[in-house]
Coordinates of C-alpha atoms and ligand atoms in Angstrom, one line a residue:
M1 CA 92.3 119.8 148.7
F2 CA 91.0 116.4 149.9
T3 CA 90.2 114.7 153.1
Q4 CA 91.3 111.2 154.0
H5 CA 88.7 109.5 156.2
K6 CA 89.1 106.7 158.6
A7 CA 87.0 103.7 157.6
E8 CA 83.6 103.3 159.0
H9 CA 83.0 100.1 157.0
I10 CA 85.0 96.9 157.2
Y11 CA 85.1 94.2 154.5
I12 CA 86.7 90.9 155.3
H13 CA 87.5 88.5 152.5
I14 CA 87.2 84.7 153.2
P15 CA 88.6 83.1 150.0
F16 CA 87.5 79.5 150.6
C17 CA 84.6 77.6 148.9
I18 CA 83.5 73.9 148.8
R19 CA 84.5 73.9 145.1
K20 CA 84.6 76.4 142.3
C21 CA 81.2 77.2 140.7
R22 CA 81.2 77.0 136.9
Y23 CA 80.6 80.8 136.4
C24 CA 82.8 82.1 139.2
D25 CA 85.7 84.5 138.7
F26 CA 85.8 85.7 142.3
H27 CA 89.0 85.1 144.3
S28 CA 88.4 81.8 146.0
I29 CA 90.1 78.4 146.3
P30 CA 88.8 75.0 147.5
H31 CA 88.4 74.9 151.3
D32 CA 91.5 73.6 153.1
C33 CA 91.2 73.0 156.9
A34 CA 95.0 73.4 157.3
L35 CA 95.1 76.7 155.5
E36 CA 92.0 78.3 157.1
E37 CA 93.5 78.7 160.5
R38 CA 96.7 80.2 159.1
Y39 CA 94.7 82.5 156.9
V40 CA 92.6 83.8 159.8
R41 CA 95.7 84.5 161.9
A42 CA 97.0 86.6 158.9
V43 CA 93.6 88.5 158.8
L44 CA 93.8 89.2 162.6
N45 CA 97.4 90.4 162.2
E46 CA 96.4 92.7 159.3
T47 CA 93.6 94.1 161.5
A48 CA 96.1 95.0 164.2
L49 CA 98.5 96.4 161.6
R50 CA 95.9 98.7 160.1
K51 CA 93.9 99.5 163.2
N52 CA 94.8 103.2 162.9
Q53 CA 92.9 103.4 159.5
I54 CA 89.7 102.3 161.2
G55 CA 87.2 104.8 162.7
R56 CA 83.9 104.2 164.4
V57 CA 82.5 101.2 162.6
T58 CA 78.9 101.2 161.3
T59 CA 79.0 98.1 159.0
I60 CA 81.1 94.9 158.7
F61 CA 80.7 92.5 155.8
F62 CA 82.2 89.0 155.6
G63 CA 82.3 88.1 151.9
G64 CA 84.0 85.7 149.7
G65 CA 84.4 83.0 148.7
T66 CA 82.1 81.4 151.3
P67 CA 82.6 82.9 154.8
S68 CA 80.2 80.3 156.2
I69 CA 82.6 77.5 155.3
L70 CA 85.0 78.6 158.1
A71 CA 85.0 76.8 161.4
P72 CA 82.5 78.7 163.6
V73 CA 85.2 79.1 166.2
L74 CA 87.3 81.0 163.7
L75 CA 84.5 83.3 162.7
T76 CA 83.8 83.9 166.4
E77 CA 87.5 84.7 167.0
I78 CA 87.6 87.3 164.2
M79 CA 84.4 89.0 165.6
H80 CA 86.0 88.9 169.1
V81 CA 89.2 90.6 167.9
L82 CA 87.2 93.2 165.9
K83 CA 85.2 94.1 169.0
Q84 CA 88.4 94.4 171.1
S85 CA 90.3 96.5 168.6
C86 CA 87.6 98.7 167.0
E87 CA 84.8 100.9 168.2
I88 CA 81.7 99.3 166.7
D89 CA 78.3 101.1 166.8
A90 CA 75.7 99.4 168.9
D91 CA 73.4 99.1 165.9
A92 CA 76.2 98.2 163.4
E93 CA 75.1 96.0 160.5
I94 CA 77.2 92.9 160.6
T95 CA 76.7 90.6 157.6
V96 CA 78.0 87.1 156.8
E97 CA 77.6 85.5 153.4
A98 CA 76.5 81.9 153.5
N99 CA 76.2 79.0 151.2
P100 CA 73.2 76.7 152.1
A101 CA 75.4 73.7 151.6
T102 CA 77.6 74.8 154.6
M103 CA 75.0 75.7 157.2
H104 CA 73.6 73.7 160.1
A105 CA 71.7 74.6 163.3
E106 CA 74.7 74.9 165.6
K107 CA 76.6 77.1 163.1
S108 CA 73.6 79.5 162.7
E109 CA 73.4 79.9 166.5
T110 CA 77.2 80.4 166.9
L111 CA 77.2 83.1 164.2
K112 CA 74.3 84.9 165.9
T113 CA 76.0 84.7 169.3
A114 CA 79.3 85.9 167.8
G115 CA 77.5 89.2 166.8
F116 CA 76.5 88.7 163.2
N117 CA 73.0 90.2 162.7
R118 CA 72.5 89.9 158.9
I119 CA 73.0 86.8 156.8
S120 CA 73.1 86.8 153.0
I121 CA 72.4 83.4 151.4
G122 CA 73.4 82.5 147.8
V123 CA 70.3 80.8 146.3
Q124 CA 70.7 81.7 142.6
S125 CA 67.8 79.6 141.4
V126 CA 65.2 77.2 142.7
H127 CA 65.6 74.8 139.7
A128 CA 67.9 71.8 140.0
R129 CA 68.8 72.0 136.3
E130 CA 69.8 75.7 136.5
L131 CA 71.8 75.1 139.7
A132 CA 73.6 72.2 138.1
T133 CA 74.6 74.4 135.0
L134 CA 76.0 76.9 137.5
G135 CA 77.8 74.2 139.4
R136 CA 76.2 75.1 142.7
M137 CA 76.3 72.5 145.6
H138 CA 72.9 73.0 147.1
D139 CA 69.3 72.5 146.1
W140 CA 66.0 74.3 147.0
N141 CA 65.4 72.1 150.0
D142 CA 68.8 73.2 151.5
V143 CA 67.7 76.8 151.0
M144 CA 64.4 76.3 152.7
E145 CA 66.1 74.5 155.6
T146 CA 68.8 77.1 156.0
C147 CA 66.3 79.9 156.0
A148 CA 64.4 78.2 158.8
L149 CA 67.6 77.5 160.7
V150 CA 68.8 81.1 160.6
R151 CA 65.4 82.6 161.4
S152 CA 65.1 80.3 164.5
A153 CA 68.7 81.2 165.5
G154 CA 67.4 84.8 165.7
F155 CA 68.5 86.4 162.4
S156 CA 65.9 89.1 161.7
N157 CA 67.7 90.4 158.7
L158 CA 67.9 87.9 155.9
S159 CA 69.0 88.5 152.3
L160 CA 68.7 86.0 149.4
D161 CA 70.6 86.2 146.1
L162 CA 69.1 85.2 142.8
M163 CA 70.5 85.1 139.3
Y164 CA 68.8 85.6 135.9
G165 CA 69.9 85.3 132.3
L166 CA 71.1 81.8 133.0
P167 CA 71.7 79.2 130.3
G168 CA 68.5 77.3 129.8
Q169 CA 66.4 79.7 131.9
S170 CA 63.0 80.8 130.7
V171 CA 60.9 83.7 131.8
E172 CA 58.6 81.2 133.4
S173 CA 61.3 79.4 135.3
W174 CA 62.6 82.9 136.5
L175 CA 59.1 83.7 137.7
H176 CA 59.0 80.4 139.6
S177 CA 62.3 81.2 141.3
L178 CA 61.1 84.7 142.3
E179 CA 57.8 83.4 143.6
H180 CA 59.4 80.8 145.7
V181 CA 62.0 83.2 147.2
I182 CA 59.3 85.9 147.9
A183 CA 57.3 83.2 149.8
L184 CA 60.2 82.9 152.2
N185 CA 59.7 86.6 153.1
P186 CA 63.4 87.6 153.1
D187 CA 64.1 91.2 154.2
H188 CA 66.3 91.8 151.1
I189 CA 66.6 90.2 147.7
S190 CA 69.5 90.6 145.2
A191 CA 68.8 89.7 141.6
Y192 CA 72.0 89.7 139.5
E193 CA 72.1 89.2 135.7
L194 CA 74.7 86.5 134.8
T195 CA 77.8 88.0 133.2
P196 CA 79.8 85.1 131.7
E197 CA 83.4 85.8 132.5
R198 CA 86.3 84.6 130.3
E199 CA 88.4 81.9 131.9
T200 CA 85.4 80.3 133.5
P201 CA 84.2 76.8 132.5
L202 CA 80.8 78.2 131.8
F203 CA 82.3 80.6 129.3
G204 CA 83.9 77.7 127.6
Q205 CA 80.6 75.8 127.4
L206 CA 78.9 78.9 126.0
S207 CA 81.6 79.4 123.4
S208 CA 81.4 75.7 122.3
G209 CA 77.6 75.9 122.0
A210 CA 77.1 73.2 124.7
V211 CA 74.8 75.6 126.5
A212 CA 73.1 78.9 125.3
L213 CA 72.0 82.1 127.1
P214 CA 68.4 83.3 126.8
S215 CA 67.8 86.1 124.2
E216 CA 68.4 89.7 125.0
E217 CA 64.7 90.3 124.9
A218 CA 64.0 87.4 127.3
V219 CA 66.7 88.8 129.7
A220 CA 65.1 92.3 129.6
E221 CA 61.7 90.7 130.3
M222 CA 63.2 88.9 133.3
Y223 CA 64.5 92.2 134.7
T224 CA 61.1 93.9 134.2
L225 CA 59.3 90.9 135.8
A226 CA 61.5 91.1 138.9
D227 CA 61.1 94.9 139.1
E228 CA 57.2 94.6 139.0
L229 CA 56.7 91.5 141.0
L230 CA 59.0 92.6 143.8
A231 CA 57.4 96.1 143.9
N232 CA 54.0 94.4 144.3
N233 CA 55.4 92.5 147.3
R234 CA 56.7 95.7 149.1
Y235 CA 60.3 95.4 148.0
E236 CA 61.9 98.8 147.1
H237 CA 64.1 98.6 144.0
Y238 CA 66.8 100.7 145.6
E239 CA 69.8 99.7 143.4
I240 CA 70.1 98.1 139.9
S241 CA 70.3 94.6 141.3
N242 CA 68.9 95.0 144.8
Y243 CA 65.5 95.1 146.5
A244 CA 64.7 95.7 150.1
Q245 CA 61.7 95.7 152.5
P246 CA 61.3 99.0 154.3
A247 CA 64.5 100.0 156.2
R248 CA 66.3 96.9 155.0
R249 CA 68.6 98.3 152.4
C250 CA 72.1 96.8 152.7
R251 CA 73.9 99.6 154.5
H252 CA 77.3 98.2 153.7
N253 CA 76.8 98.2 150.0
M254 CA 75.1 101.6 150.1
A255 CA 78.5 102.9 151.6
Y256 CA 80.3 101.6 148.4
W257 CA 77.8 103.3 146.1
Q258 CA 78.0 106.5 148.1
R259 CA 81.9 106.4 148.0
K260 CA 82.3 106.3 151.8
S261 CA 85.6 105.2 153.2
Y262 CA 86.1 101.5 153.9
I263 CA 88.9 99.1 154.7
G264 CA 89.2 95.6 153.1
L265 CA 91.1 93.0 155.1
G266 CA 92.2 89.7 153.6
A267 CA 93.6 88.5 150.3
A268 CA 92.2 90.4 147.2
A269 CA 90.4 92.9 149.5
H270 CA 90.2 96.5 148.4
S271 CA 90.1 99.7 150.5
F272 CA 89.2 103.4 149.9
D273 CA 90.0 106.3 152.1
G274 CA 88.1 109.1 150.2
H275 CA 91.1 109.8 147.9
Y276 CA 93.2 106.7 147.4
R277 CA 92.0 103.2 146.3
S278 CA 94.3 100.3 147.3
A279 CA 94.3 96.6 146.7
N280 CA 95.7 93.7 148.7
T281 CA 97.5 90.9 146.8
D282 CA 95.0 88.3 145.5
D283 CA 97.5 85.5 145.9
I284 CA 96.4 83.8 149.2
I285 CA 99.8 82.3 150.0
Q286 CA 101.6 85.5 149.2
Y287 CA 99.1 87.4 151.4
M288 CA 99.8 85.2 154.4
E289 CA 103.6 85.2 153.8
R290 CA 103.7 89.0 153.6
I291 CA 101.8 89.4 156.9
E292 CA 103.9 86.6 158.6
Q293 CA 107.1 88.5 157.6
G294 CA 105.8 91.7 159.2
G295 CA 105.0 93.3 155.8
V296 CA 101.8 94.8 154.4
P297 CA 99.6 93.0 151.9
V298 CA 98.8 96.1 149.9
I299 CA 100.3 95.7 146.4
E300 CA 98.7 98.7 144.6
T301 CA 97.6 102.2 145.6
I302 CA 96.0 104.6 143.2
E303 CA 95.5 108.3 143.8
L304 CA 92.3 109.3 142.1
T305 CA 92.3 112.4 139.9
S306 CA 89.3 114.8 140.3
L307 CA 88.0 113.5 137.0
Q308 CA 88.2 109.8 138.2
A309 CA 86.4 110.8 141.4
L310 CA 83.7 112.5 139.4
Q311 CA 83.3 109.4 137.1
E312 CA 83.0 107.2 140.1
T313 CA 80.4 109.5 141.7
V314 CA 78.3 109.3 138.5
F315 CA 78.8 105.6 137.8
L316 CA 78.2 104.5 141.4
G317 CA 75.5 107.0 142.4
L318 CA 73.4 106.3 139.3
R319 CA 73.2 102.6 140.3
T320 CA 71.0 103.7 143.3
A321 CA 67.4 104.9 143.4
D322 CA 68.5 107.9 145.4
G323 CA 70.7 109.0 142.5
I324 CA 73.1 111.9 143.1
A325 CA 72.5 115.2 144.8
R326 CA 73.1 118.4 142.7
S327 CA 75.4 119.6 145.5
A328 CA 77.9 116.8 144.5
F329 CA 78.6 118.7 141.3
E330 CA 80.2 122.0 140.3
P331 CA 77.5 124.3 138.6
V332 CA 79.2 124.0 135.3
I333 CA 79.1 120.2 135.5
W334 CA 75.4 120.2 136.5
Q335 CA 74.7 122.4 133.4
E336 CA 76.5 119.8 131.2
I337 CA 74.4 117.0 132.6
E338 CA 71.2 119.0 132.0
K339 CA 72.4 119.5 128.4
A340 CA 73.2 115.8 127.9
L341 CA 69.7 114.8 129.2
Q342 CA 68.0 116.8 126.5
D343 CA 69.2 114.2 124.0
D344 CA 66.2 112.3 122.5
T345 CA 67.8 108.9 123.1
L346 CA 67.9 109.5 126.8
Q347 CA 64.2 110.4 127.2
G348 CA 62.5 108.2 129.9
L349 CA 65.9 106.8 131.0
A350 CA 67.1 109.4 133.4
E351 CA 65.3 112.1 135.4
I352 CA 66.6 115.4 136.8
T353 CA 64.9 117.4 139.5
P354 CA 66.1 120.8 140.8
D355 CA 68.3 119.0 143.3
R356 CA 68.9 115.4 142.1
L357 CA 69.9 113.3 139.2
R358 CA 68.8 109.6 138.9
L359 CA 68.1 106.9 136.4
T360 CA 64.6 105.4 135.9
S361 CA 64.0 101.7 136.2
R362 CA 64.1 101.5 132.4
G363 CA 67.3 103.5 132.4
W364 CA 68.9 100.9 134.7
L365 CA 68.3 98.3 132.0
V366 CA 70.7 100.2 129.7
S367 CA 72.6 101.9 132.5
N368 CA 76.1 101.5 130.8
Q369 CA 74.9 103.4 127.7
V370 CA 73.1 106.1 129.7
I371 CA 76.0 106.7 132.0
A372 CA 78.5 106.8 129.1
S373 CA 76.3 109.5 127.4
I374 CA 76.2 111.6 130.6
L375 CA 79.9 111.2 131.2
S376 CA 81.0 112.0 127.6
G377 CA 80.0 115.7 128.0
I378 CA 81.5 116.0 131.5
E379 CA 84.8 114.4 130.4
K380 CA 85.4 117.1 127.8
L381 CA 85.4 119.9 130.5
P382 CA 88.7 120.9 132.0
H383 CA 89.4 119.1 135.3
G384 CA 92.1 119.7 137.9
R385 CA 94.1 116.9 139.5
Ligands
LIG401 S1 80.2 80.0 146.2 FE1 80.5 82.0 145.3 S2 82.6 82.6 145.5 FE2 82.4 80.3 145.9 S3 82.9 79.4 143.9 FE3 80.6 79.7 144.0 S4 80.2 81.7 143.1 FE4 82.4 81.6 143.5

């Protein structure tokens, strides 16, 4: 027995960027003014087509790609159509991702007027050399200017993204980036470890030895440094890669980790209704053509088995500081988890209370291994569909 839920969370994928960063394997193409209008029409048509899958909306997230590269009039139009066609909570969190190289005063004000109330800016590093290795288009001055612009436009909820484990990065240069970002007093900071993806130019450079990653020990030290420094500055470490000032957790991302229903609109967007996961085509031209011909852009739908749902609950829930409630598990599964946690290798990495299971900060550093150990016992139990 399962329940399909109407989505309370909307993700909109904007697949355009100024140019491709050297480490990027997200679905994005160089910005094309002729294509952006046609793409937005397709997203608006998809919204109308799938309106009945949307419930009362509590978060909206424009991600990419670089949503801030779109003409402000188009971002405003999408927001207008969403407000017309969906019931949106008065205090809904409405985020737009922005690249500092694409922002200016008028755009910041237009976004605020359109209804966005949270802005997430990709900083990655404050060092020109590290930014050049990543192929980013901005520098630290652009970041400072953009933060000042969006604050003066009235954005009271600002998030900044950083990356560590970069080629040529040292623990000292990471500390420098953290200190500069903290000095801007953002409400939220994401700190992602670089994962070099095959098929990216950066992967090629690493393979050829042209650049090198820091050692595993240095990367672990960077993680611990962020954990301690941000805690000392009143940022709660509420998810493996995310830190927030009080009441500033990203509500949209929390919904993903808590397996709430969401709908993804646009090329390469994914949706989840509590039981089925589905994906839109990631081919931008095919996406637009399908919609223009009156079709749907969904190319894959997977019905989760009860074991897959359980694996997701563990994998996603243990990313968060809240962990997972005991009530999410059958008693026999909770017993299996308690048994797994008695293993010597897991001491200090996970904690179990009478009603919750969570990983420690040290456990997050090796979360894949800890989660695999917890899941291995569970997976041996009999599971229904
Ligand atoms: S701005 Fe983001 S999505 Fe665009 S190319 Fe760079 S990393 Fe990829």
